[in-house]
Tab-separated table of C-alpha atoms and ligand atoms in Angstrom:
chain	number	residue	atom	x	y	z
A	1	UNK	CA	71.220	28.173	78.171
A	2	UNK	CA	72.270	24.633	78.812
A	3	UNK	CA	75.942	25.172	79.723
A	4	UNK	CA	77.062	22.926	82.535
A	5	UNK	CA	80.420	23.397	84.225
A	6	UNK	CA	82.090	20.370	85.799
A	7	UNK	CA	84.725	21.616	88.244
A	8	UNK	CA	86.951	19.938	90.799
A	9	UNK	CA	85.935	20.788	94.362
A	10	UNK	CA	89.177	19.709	96.052
A	11	UNK	CA	92.868	19.637	95.023
A	12	UNK	CA	92.288	18.014	91.641
A	13	UNK	CA	92.058	14.388	90.523
A	14	UNK	CA	88.499	14.083	91.821
A	15	UNK	CA	87.438	12.046	88.793
A	16	UNK	CA	86.360	14.894	86.503
A	17	UNK	CA	87.409	12.987	83.387
A	18	UNK	CA	85.148	10.047	84.085
A	19	UNK	CA	82.110	12.264	84.715
A	20	UNK	CA	82.752	14.498	81.726
A	21	UNK	CA	82.976	11.365	79.585
A	22	UNK	CA	79.541	10.294	80.833
A	23	UNK	CA	77.908	13.710	80.488
A	24	UNK	CA	79.452	14.258	77.046
A	25	UNK	CA	76.960	11.784	75.534
A	26	UNK	CA	74.269	14.446	75.797
A	27	UNK	CA	76.444	17.426	74.906
A	28	UNK	CA	76.913	19.068	71.538
A	29	UNK	CA	80.358	20.322	72.570
A	30	UNK	CA	82.818	19.792	75.403
A	31	UNK	CA	85.214	22.607	76.257
A	32	UNK	CA	88.274	23.094	78.463
A	33	UNK	CA	88.747	26.623	79.828
A	34	UNK	CA	92.009	26.713	81.785
A	35	UNK	CA	95.172	24.916	82.776
A	36	UNK	CA	97.166	22.861	80.348
A	37	UNK	CA	98.761	19.448	80.192
A	38	UNK	CA	99.359	19.586	83.945
A	39	UNK	CA	95.901	17.952	83.946
A	40	UNK	CA	95.484	14.200	83.705
A	41	UNK	CA	91.893	13.068	83.229
A	42	UNK	CA	91.286	9.338	83.226
A	43	UNK	CA	88.499	7.576	81.368
A	44	UNK	CA	88.165	3.789	81.406
A	45	UNK	CA	86.097	2.212	78.635
A	46	UNK	CA	85.879	-1.581	78.367
A	47	UNK	CA	89.053	-2.016	80.448
A	48	UNK	CA	90.909	0.358	78.155
A	49	UNK	CA	92.381	3.332	79.946
A	50	UNK	CA	92.690	6.755	78.314
A	51	UNK	CA	94.416	9.669	80.029
A	52	UNK	CA	93.549	13.042	78.543
A	53	UNK	CA	95.803	16.002	79.267
A	54	UNK	CA	94.716	18.807	76.958
A	55	UNK	CA	91.950	17.417	74.804
A	56	UNK	CA	88.510	17.485	76.454
A	57	UNK	CA	87.310	14.131	77.755
A	58	UNK	CA	84.428	14.212	75.256
A	59	UNK	CA	86.766	13.161	72.425
A	60	UNK	CA	86.102	9.482	73.158
A	61	UNK	CA	82.560	9.907	71.814
A	62	UNK	CA	82.450	9.752	68.034
A	63	UNK	CA	81.683	13.092	66.413
A	64	UNK	CA	81.730	15.216	69.558
A	65	UNK	CA	83.010	18.747	69.110
A	66	UNK	CA	85.889	19.278	71.536
A	67	UNK	CA	87.108	22.790	72.205
A	68	UNK	CA	90.314	24.016	73.808
A	69	UNK	CA	89.444	27.509	74.961
A	70	UNK	CA	91.435	30.725	75.011
A	71	UNK	CA	92.112	30.325	78.746
A	72	UNK	CA	94.093	27.120	78.261
A	73	UNK	CA	97.878	27.199	77.852
A	74	UNK	CA	98.986	24.778	75.171
A	75	UNK	CA	102.258	22.987	74.645
A	76	UNK	CA	101.796	22.209	70.941
A	77	UNK	CA	104.306	19.343	71.002
A	78	UNK	CA	102.301	17.642	73.760
A	79	UNK	CA	99.011	18.382	72.076
A	80	UNK	CA	100.203	16.765	68.843
A	81	UNK	CA	101.557	13.794	70.790
A	82	UNK	CA	98.186	13.402	72.528
A	83	UNK	CA	96.329	13.642	69.217
A	84	UNK	CA	98.597	11.031	67.623
A	85	UNK	CA	98.283	8.671	70.585
A	86	UNK	CA	94.480	8.893	70.374
A	87	UNK	CA	94.472	8.415	66.611
A	88	UNK	CA	96.699	5.329	66.948
A	89	UNK	CA	94.100	3.894	69.323
A	90	UNK	CA	91.309	4.387	66.825
A	91	UNK	CA	89.878	7.677	68.102
A	92	UNK	CA	88.642	9.859	65.283
A	93	UNK	CA	89.776	13.429	65.822
A	94	UNK	CA	89.015	14.581	62.272
A	95	UNK	CA	87.157	17.870	62.402
A	96	UNK	CA	86.142	17.397	66.031
A	97	UNK	CA	88.909	19.417	67.640
A	98	UNK	CA	88.741	23.215	67.722
A	99	UNK	CA	91.529	25.207	69.345
A	100	UNK	CA	91.029	28.836	70.242
A	101	UNK	CA	93.293	31.102	68.225
A	102	UNK	CA	93.730	33.183	71.364
A	103	UNK	CA	95.043	30.369	73.537
A	104	UNK	CA	98.584	31.029	74.729
A	105	UNK	CA	101.421	28.642	74.033
A	106	UNK	CA	103.842	26.993	76.380
A	107	UNK	CA	107.308	27.555	74.950
A	108	UNK	CA	110.460	25.536	75.707
A	109	UNK	CA	111.842	28.393	77.799
A	110	UNK	CA	108.792	28.219	80.082
A	111	UNK	CA	109.802	24.727	81.186
A	112	UNK	CA	113.375	25.917	81.746
A	113	UNK	CA	112.215	28.898	83.815
A	114	UNK	CA	109.989	26.693	85.939
A	115	UNK	CA	112.684	24.090	86.545
A	116	UNK	CA	115.172	26.766	87.578
A	117	UNK	CA	112.680	28.495	89.850
A	118	UNK	CA	111.457	25.299	91.525
A	119	UNK	CA	114.936	23.960	92.158
A	120	UNK	CA	115.904	27.245	93.799
A	121	UNK	CA	113.033	27.091	96.276
A	122	UNK	CA	114.172	24.080	98.282
A	123	UNK	CA	111.561	23.019	100.831
A	124	UNK	CA	109.243	25.825	99.761
A	125	UNK	CA	108.959	24.466	96.204
A	126	UNK	CA	105.380	24.334	94.902
A	127	UNK	CA	105.889	20.801	93.605
A	128	UNK	CA	104.579	21.731	90.176
A	129	UNK	CA	104.064	19.251	87.379
A	130	UNK	CA	107.059	20.819	85.585
A	131	UNK	CA	105.041	21.514	82.445
A	132	UNK	CA	105.796	25.239	82.191
A	133	UNK	CA	102.259	26.250	83.177
A	134	UNK	CA	103.161	29.074	85.603
A	135	UNK	CA	105.707	30.814	83.336
A	136	UNK	CA	103.327	30.563	80.341
A	137	UNK	CA	100.618	32.366	82.305
A	138	UNK	CA	103.262	34.863	83.520
A	139	UNK	CA	104.040	35.762	79.914
A	140	UNK	CA	100.318	35.964	79.111
A	141	UNK	CA	99.756	38.463	81.910
A	142	UNK	CA	102.957	40.344	81.073
A	143	UNK	CA	101.640	40.659	77.506
A	144	UNK	CA	104.732	38.955	76.162
A	145	UNK	CA	103.034	35.633	75.447
A	146	UNK	CA	102.721	33.901	72.098
A	147	UNK	CA	99.266	32.807	71.041
A	148	UNK	CA	98.091	30.091	68.734
A	149	UNK	CA	97.192	32.693	66.087
A	150	UNK	CA	100.658	34.267	66.303
A	151	UNK	CA	102.433	31.126	65.141
A	152	UNK	CA	100.146	30.979	62.109
A	153	UNK	CA	101.718	34.219	60.758
A	154	UNK	CA	105.496	33.817	60.350
A	155	UNK	CA	106.306	37.555	60.477
A	156	UNK	CA	104.294	38.243	63.585
A	157	UNK	CA	105.595	35.072	65.182
A	158	UNK	CA	109.245	35.923	64.459
A	159	UNK	CA	108.885	39.409	65.901
A	160	UNK	CA	107.153	38.291	69.083
A	161	UNK	CA	109.412	35.310	69.564
A	162	UNK	CA	112.538	37.440	69.139
A	163	UNK	CA	111.434	39.776	71.924
A	164	UNK	CA	110.415	36.878	74.181
A	165	UNK	CA	113.610	34.876	73.637
A	166	UNK	CA	115.845	37.905	74.230
A	167	UNK	CA	114.042	38.740	77.463
A	168	UNK	CA	113.912	35.152	78.709
A	169	UNK	CA	117.517	34.370	77.860
A	170	UNK	CA	118.592	37.357	79.962
A	171	UNK	CA	116.373	36.176	82.812
A	172	UNK	CA	117.709	32.620	82.652
A	173	UNK	CA	121.281	33.855	82.629
A	174	UNK	CA	121.111	36.579	85.264
A	175	UNK	CA	118.704	34.914	87.712
A	176	UNK	CA	119.668	31.280	87.394
A	177	UNK	CA	122.906	31.050	85.399
A	178	UNK	CA	121.000	28.733	83.058
A	179	UNK	CA	121.581	28.451	79.278
A	180	UNK	CA	119.344	30.349	76.878
A	181	UNK	CA	117.425	29.354	73.748
A	182	UNK	CA	118.179	29.729	70.058
A	183	UNK	CA	115.594	31.862	68.283
A	184	UNK	CA	115.847	30.102	64.920
A	185	UNK	CA	115.457	26.574	66.225
A	186	UNK	CA	112.425	27.456	68.367
A	187	UNK	CA	110.964	29.291	65.381
A	188	UNK	CA	111.437	26.311	63.073
A	189	UNK	CA	110.024	23.841	65.559
A	190	UNK	CA	106.910	25.888	66.334
A	191	UNK	CA	106.349	26.726	62.659
A	192	UNK	CA	106.130	22.978	62.107
A	193	UNK	CA	103.556	22.688	64.888
A	194	UNK	CA	101.599	25.543	63.301
A	195	UNK	CA	101.390	23.672	59.984
A	196	UNK	CA	100.074	20.572	61.734
A	197	UNK	CA	97.534	22.365	63.939
A	198	UNK	CA	96.323	25.030	61.497
A	199	UNK	CA	93.144	23.268	60.434
A	200	UNK	CA	92.028	22.959	64.067
A	201	UNK	CA	92.572	26.608	65.024
A	202	UNK	CA	89.686	29.071	64.951
A	203	UNK	CA	87.337	31.388	66.811
A	204	UNK	CA	86.222	29.036	69.567
A	205	UNK	CA	84.253	31.685	71.473
A	206	UNK	CA	82.128	32.421	68.448
A	207	UNK	CA	81.400	28.723	67.805
A	208	UNK	CA	80.438	28.169	71.437
A	209	UNK	CA	78.197	31.208	71.587
A	210	UNK	CA	76.432	30.137	68.421
A	211	UNK	CA	75.821	26.684	69.862
A	212	UNK	CA	74.426	28.191	73.049
A	213	UNK	CA	72.174	30.574	71.109
A	214	UNK	CA	70.787	27.578	69.266
A	215	UNK	CA	69.977	25.949	72.601
A	216	UNK	CA	72.568	23.193	72.289
A	217	UNK	CA	74.111	21.564	75.345
A	218	UNK	CA	77.645	22.616	76.132
A	219	UNK	CA	79.700	20.784	78.705
A	220	UNK	CA	82.520	22.741	80.292
A	221	UNK	CA	85.371	20.696	81.721
A	222	UNK	CA	87.442	22.118	84.552
A	223	UNK	CA	90.987	21.013	85.217
A	224	UNK	CA	92.723	20.966	88.608
A	225	UNK	CA	90.401	21.913	91.461
A	226	UNK	CA	89.051	24.806	93.517
A	227	UNK	CA	91.769	24.559	96.155
A	228	UNK	CA	94.391	24.888	93.412
A	229	UNK	CA	92.705	28.022	92.008
A	230	UNK	CA	95.109	30.961	91.761
A	231	UNK	CA	92.641	33.267	93.578
A	232	UNK	CA	90.645	30.923	95.788
A	233	UNK	CA	93.054	28.109	96.550
A	234	UNK	CA	95.812	27.591	99.059
A	235	UNK	CA	98.062	30.304	97.634
A	236	UNK	CA	100.963	30.078	96.846
A	237	UNK	CA	100.578	26.293	96.614
A	238	UNK	CA	98.211	26.517	93.666
A	239	UNK	CA	98.249	26.343	89.918
A	240	UNK	CA	98.392	29.523	87.841
A	241	UNK	CA	94.824	29.672	86.527
A	242	UNK	CA	91.242	30.051	87.725
A	243	UNK	CA	90.292	26.404	88.021
A	244	UNK	CA	87.013	27.216	89.743
A	245	UNK	CA	83.820	27.898	87.809
A	246	UNK	CA	84.462	31.632	87.444
A	247	UNK	CA	87.301	30.850	85.050
A	248	UNK	CA	84.934	29.223	82.579
A	249	UNK	CA	83.511	32.488	81.223
A	250	UNK	CA	86.805	34.274	80.653
A	251	UNK	CA	88.492	31.080	79.535
A	252	UNK	CA	85.919	30.415	76.820
A	253	UNK	CA	84.524	33.819	75.900
A	254	UNK	CA	80.973	33.193	77.067
A	255	UNK	CA	78.956	35.320	79.485
A	256	UNK	CA	77.977	34.312	83.041
A	257	UNK	CA	74.295	34.431	82.097
A	258	UNK	CA	74.920	31.473	79.770
A	259	UNK	CA	75.849	29.116	82.604
A	260	UNK	CA	72.978	26.877	83.652
A	261	UNK	CA	74.648	24.798	86.344
A	262	UNK	CA	77.891	24.028	88.111
A	263	UNK	CA	78.592	20.495	89.189
A	264	UNK	CA	81.362	20.071	91.732
A	265	UNK	CA	83.269	16.818	91.619
A	266	UNK	CA	84.023	15.535	95.101
A	267	UNK	CA	86.139	12.507	95.869
A	268	UNK	CA	84.757	10.577	98.861
A	269	UNK	CA	88.041	11.334	100.629
A	270	UNK	CA	90.727	13.907	99.828
A	271	UNK	CA	93.969	13.779	97.862
A	272	UNK	CA	96.636	16.283	96.972
A	273	UNK	CA	99.770	16.093	94.814
A	274	UNK	CA	102.687	18.471	95.310
A	275	UNK	CA	103.464	20.808	98.202
A	276	UNK	CA	101.197	22.837	100.460
A	277	UNK	CA	98.985	22.421	103.514
A	278	UNK	CA	96.480	19.587	103.758
A	279	UNK	CA	94.799	19.508	107.192
A	280	UNK	CA	93.143	16.091	106.927
A	281	UNK	CA	96.188	14.315	105.489
A	282	UNK	CA	96.750	10.818	106.887
A	283	UNK	CA	100.378	9.974	107.537
A	284	UNK	CA	99.576	6.490	108.797
A	285	UNK	CA	98.784	3.081	107.374
A	286	UNK	CA	95.269	4.149	106.458
A	287	UNK	CA	96.681	6.888	104.226
A	288	UNK	CA	98.808	4.273	102.457
A	289	UNK	CA	95.815	2.011	102.221
A	290	UNK	CA	93.697	4.696	100.487
A	291	UNK	CA	96.590	5.396	98.111
A	292	UNK	CA	96.999	1.763	97.120
A	293	UNK	CA	93.329	0.843	96.950
A	294	UNK	CA	92.416	4.090	95.194
A	295	UNK	CA	95.376	3.910	92.793
A	296	UNK	CA	96.305	7.389	93.945
A	297	UNK	CA	99.280	8.061	91.736
A	298	UNK	CA	99.359	11.136	89.503
A	299	UNK	CA	97.862	10.611	86.044
A	300	UNK	CA	100.358	13.142	84.670
A	301	UNK	CA	103.538	12.753	86.705
A	302	UNK	CA	103.034	9.374	88.412
A	303	UNK	CA	103.805	10.959	91.796
A	304	UNK	CA	102.113	9.355	94.808
A	305	UNK	CA	99.133	11.426	95.885
A	306	UNK	CA	98.861	12.462	99.512
A	307	UNK	CA	95.626	11.016	100.966
A	308	UNK	CA	93.312	12.020	103.813
A	309	UNK	CA	89.741	12.290	105.069
A	310	UNK	CA	86.953	14.312	103.524
A	311	UNK	CA	87.125	17.971	104.521
A	312	UNK	CA	83.765	19.732	104.808
A	313	UNK	CA	85.310	23.129	105.644
A	314	UNK	CA	87.212	23.070	102.370
A	315	UNK	CA	84.172	21.753	100.488
A	316	UNK	CA	81.936	24.476	101.898
A	317	UNK	CA	84.408	26.959	100.481
A	318	UNK	CA	84.183	25.166	97.123
A	319	UNK	CA	80.363	25.299	97.214
A	320	UNK	CA	80.514	29.073	97.657
A	321	UNK	CA	83.355	29.895	95.292
A	322	UNK	CA	81.833	27.877	92.461
A	323	UNK	CA	78.174	28.465	93.303
A	324	UNK	CA	77.749	24.706	93.030
A	325	UNK	CA	74.270	23.641	91.980
A	326	UNK	CA	75.014	19.992	92.712
A	327	UNK	CA	77.847	17.541	93.080
A	328	UNK	CA	79.124	14.215	91.867
A	329	UNK	CA	80.675	11.962	94.479
A	330	UNK	CA	83.447	9.682	93.243
A	331	UNK	CA	85.461	6.745	94.572
A	332	UNK	CA	82.889	5.789	97.171
A	333	UNK	CA	83.992	2.182	96.612
A	334	UNK	CA	87.440	2.953	98.005
A	335	UNK	CA	85.877	3.525	101.440
A	336	UNK	CA	84.139	0.108	101.436
A	337	UNK	CA	84.942	-2.048	104.451
A	338	UNK	CA	85.941	0.678	106.902
A	339	UNK	CA	84.415	0.450	110.410
A	340	UNK	CA	84.240	4.205	110.757
A	341	UNK	CA	84.881	7.170	108.508
A	342	UNK	CA	86.156	10.499	109.776
A	343	UNK	CA	85.011	13.782	108.311
A	344	UNK	CA	86.492	17.164	109.130
A	345	UNK	CA	83.812	19.665	110.150
A	346	UNK	CA	85.957	22.465	111.580
A	347	UNK	CA	89.520	23.692	112.040
A	348	UNK	CA	91.085	24.468	115.394
A	349	UNK	CA	93.388	27.434	115.143
A	350	UNK	CA	94.915	29.328	118.098
A	351	UNK	CA	92.515	27.532	120.450
A	352	UNK	CA	89.389	28.555	118.518
A	353	UNK	CA	87.295	26.398	116.212
A	354	UNK	CA	86.401	27.899	112.849
A	355	UNK	CA	84.291	26.614	109.975
A	356	UNK	CA	85.647	29.202	107.589
A	357	UNK	CA	88.331	28.089	105.118
A	358	UNK	CA	91.368	30.349	105.616
A	359	UNK	CA	92.430	32.402	102.615
A	360	UNK	CA	96.102	31.450	102.534
A	361	UNK	CA	98.453	28.554	102.983
A	362	UNK	CA	100.292	29.897	106.024
A	363	UNK	CA	97.074	30.107	108.068
A	364	UNK	CA	95.875	26.733	106.810
A	365	UNK	CA	99.191	25.194	107.861
A	366	UNK	CA	98.369	26.056	111.474
A	367	UNK	CA	94.869	24.527	111.340
A	368	UNK	CA	94.144	21.245	113.035
A	369	UNK	CA	91.130	19.301	111.827
A	370	UNK	CA	88.143	18.770	114.110
A	371	UNK	CA	86.586	15.440	113.187
A	372	UNK	CA	83.194	13.818	113.415
A	373	UNK	CA	83.110	10.078	113.130
A	374	UNK	CA	80.529	8.379	110.943
A	375	UNK	CA	79.673	4.730	110.647
A	376	UNK	CA	81.271	2.914	107.758
A	377	UNK	CA	79.776	0.052	105.737
A	378	UNK	CA	80.858	-3.513	105.133
A	379	UNK	CA	79.128	-4.427	101.889
A	380	UNK	CA	80.612	-3.469	98.571
A	381	UNK	CA	79.490	-0.405	96.628
A	382	UNK	CA	81.773	-1.347	93.764
A	383	UNK	CA	80.123	-1.123	90.355
A	384	UNK	CA	76.662	-0.419	91.764
A	385	UNK	CA	74.323	1.406	89.397
A	386	UNK	CA	71.372	2.237	91.613
A	387	UNK	CA	71.117	4.130	94.895
A	388	UNK	CA	68.931	1.371	96.280
A	389	UNK	CA	71.752	-1.145	95.767
A	390	UNK	CA	74.102	0.740	98.067
A	391	UNK	CA	74.612	-0.395	101.649
A	392	UNK	CA	72.693	1.853	104.055
A	393	UNK	CA	75.940	3.179	105.584
A	394	UNK	CA	77.039	4.421	102.162
A	395	UNK	CA	73.689	6.061	101.536
A	396	UNK	CA	73.890	7.742	104.939
A	397	UNK	CA	77.375	9.023	104.088
A	398	UNK	CA	76.014	10.624	100.901
A	399	UNK	CA	73.019	12.097	102.722
A	400	UNK	CA	75.287	13.428	105.457
A	401	UNK	CA	77.451	15.229	102.880
A	402	UNK	CA	74.338	16.603	101.151
A	403	UNK	CA	73.036	17.907	104.464
A	404	UNK	CA	76.338	19.566	105.345
A	405	UNK	CA	76.880	21.185	101.961
A	406	UNK	CA	73.249	22.084	101.318
A	407	UNK	CA	73.318	20.706	97.757
A	408	UNK	CA	72.360	17.357	96.289
A	409	UNK	CA	74.415	14.539	94.809
A	410	UNK	CA	73.560	14.309	91.100
A	411	UNK	CA	75.882	11.386	90.408
A	412	UNK	CA	77.689	8.775	92.477
A	413	UNK	CA	80.652	7.001	90.942
A	414	UNK	CA	81.311	3.483	92.166
A	415	UNK	CA	84.264	2.381	90.057
A	416	UNK	CA	86.749	3.392	87.387
A	417	UNK	CA	84.784	2.168	84.436
A	418	UNK	CA	82.427	4.284	82.385
A	419	UNK	CA	79.278	2.383	83.395
A	420	UNK	CA	80.080	2.188	87.128
A	421	UNK	CA	77.909	5.151	87.924
A	422	UNK	CA	74.650	5.993	89.699
A	423	UNK	CA	72.647	8.791	88.128
A	424	UNK	CA	70.465	10.568	90.653
A	425	UNK	CA	69.617	13.568	88.528
A	426	UNK	CA	70.190	14.157	84.819
A	427	UNK	CA	71.707	17.549	84.080
A	428	UNK	CA	71.264	17.442	80.328
A	429	UNK	CA	68.145	16.418	78.490
B	1	LIG	P1	90.603	13.931	87.203
B	1	LIG	O1	91.927	14.590	87.038
B	1	LIG	O2	89.697	14.701	88.098
B	1	LIG	O3	89.953	13.577	85.913
B	1	LIG	O4	90.895	12.553	87.958
B	1	LIG	P2	92.096	11.510	87.643
B	1	LIG	O5	91.773	10.780	86.411
B	1	LIG	O6	93.406	12.195	87.742
B	1	LIG	O7	92.017	10.593	88.926
B	1	LIG	C1	90.870	9.887	89.253
B	1	LIG	C2	91.222	8.402	89.266
B	1	LIG	O8	90.195	7.691	89.917
B	1	LIG	C3	91.341	7.794	87.889
B	1	LIG	O9	92.251	6.735	87.933
B	1	LIG	C4	89.930	7.256	87.636
B	1	LIG	O10	89.911	6.173	86.713
B	1	LIG	C5	89.564	6.793	89.009
B	1	LIG	N1	88.139	6.832	89.344
B	1	LIG	C6	87.207	7.771	89.025
B	1	LIG	N2	86.041	7.505	89.633
B	1	LIG	C7	86.234	6.370	90.349
B	1	LIG	C8	85.423	5.607	91.224
B	1	LIG	O11	84.273	5.930	91.483
B	1	LIG	N3	85.990	4.516	91.805
B	1	LIG	C9	87.263	4.140	91.569
B	1	LIG	N4	87.733	3.072	92.178
B	1	LIG	N5	88.070	4.850	90.747
B	1	LIG	C10	87.561	5.943	90.169
B	2	LIG	P1	93.772	17.432	87.204
B	2	LIG	O1	93.082	18.247	86.130
B	2	LIG	C1	96.192	17.467	90.818
B	2	LIG	C2	99.156	20.676	91.163
B	2	LIG	C3	100.624	20.315	91.138
B	2	LIG	C4	101.185	21.391	92.053
B	2	LIG	C5	100.330	22.608	91.682
B	2	LIG	C6	100.978	23.563	90.694
B	2	LIG	O2	94.237	16.102	86.743
B	2	LIG	O3	92.929	17.382	88.433
B	2	LIG	P2	101.367	23.362	88.072
B	2	LIG	O4	102.159	22.382	87.268
B	2	LIG	O5	99.928	23.425	87.729
B	2	LIG	O6	101.984	24.739	88.097
B	2	LIG	O7	101.482	22.806	89.591
B	2	LIG	O8	99.126	22.099	91.134
B	2	LIG	N1	98.359	20.200	90.007
B	2	LIG	C7	97.482	19.199	90.074
B	2	LIG	N2	97.151	18.379	91.089
B	2	LIG	N3	95.552	17.377	89.646
B	2	LIG	C8	95.832	18.210	88.637
B	2	LIG	O9	95.112	18.268	87.495
B	2	LIG	C9	96.874	19.151	88.806
B	2	LIG	N4	97.432	20.095	88.020
B	2	LIG	C10	98.316	20.721	88.772
B	2	LIG	O10	100.844	19.033	91.647
B	2	LIG	O11	100.912	21.077	93.389
B	3	LIG	MG1	93.948	14.162	87.284
């Protein structure tokens, strides 16, 4: 049962794309299980940068089966754009992309609903990526969504779209005074997408289960991160899917007993894009420094990422929620040269110190971080490929994290590029 989940342990952008790209070499298939093109996963190969939004990061390996699972919400226009951009750069998609017929679609009115809702929230806005993710999942749960298989059958599509457009147009008008959508033009546009995508659409769950039964390696790529999980994150400042490992089974149609490991991706410090509490956020020069040195600007929206110290309370929560079997530490090189490094080991709230991550944003907003200070290191970790090449301060930092979280570091990333990686333990053989 060699199914390995790679999930973000923080607020996203931990470097999942880079690690999935590495691990994909040994995988038969790479599958996304949730989220949509709110994700931006960066892979750098020979100084060429690829940013994947919907297509699994395994696509950059020739002949790798890449699956978009039923739990993903797909904007077909963006998917086609992403496919075309990859093809124009010489990536062979061919028969390598399989899209679940049960995946729900992001429709133009989802973007409109999100824009209207966000702009009405003022300071309380979630700070979404504006991709229509939340409203698409709303329609899925309300059973008024449109799935990939629906657009393949014109009659079914027309009937479902008619009901959805009528409902949404009323909502847009009454709630927000916003203009509605024309049924025929949406129908025509999406029918065109259906023709283009048809050959990639199929029963993804069945293909994955067959591969697992045959003992093949399956790599499961999370998007966003645990603290953005709809159930386990800093609600309501979260995304609208189960980004943590639990989402992988429902989002792909495989059983929990198939999962052989869960690797959490941990950035050596913390970042967050959008609104919501962030106890270890740095509002000073050091925060700016991490942003500039780490290139912390959103891979999807280009927004500056908020930066801060590593937060062990939040990571402990991620270890539990995901049942992490190990972790990959990324961007260690960005901490090179610091005299000391702070790490948050508790939260002070109402005069008491807790080590338990609070279940909601309003409590987390009142938490003040309690820090321990660790020694930094002067020598560079950049591009190092062996643990023994790391400065002792950097090794101690890794060991300290391992000790606190009670799990081991399987991989240490020391740069953007594909080969700038230390492998401590192989997860696939
Ligand atoms: P993802 O959404 O989790 O895949 O992460 P993003 O791609 O949004 O953001 C991670 C950024 O850090 C990307 O620009 C990566 O190229 C970069 N990156 C990943 N690992 C490392 C690393 O170890 N060192 C440095 N300097 N950059 C890294
Ligand atoms: P990857 O996969 C970082 C954040 C948004 C916002 C919140 C809700 O690259 O790690 P949404 O558009 O999902 O409804 O926005 O979630 N967010 C991300 N932050 N990385 C991501 O993806 C994100 N996807 C969504 O900024 O705060
Ligand atoms: Mg990202």
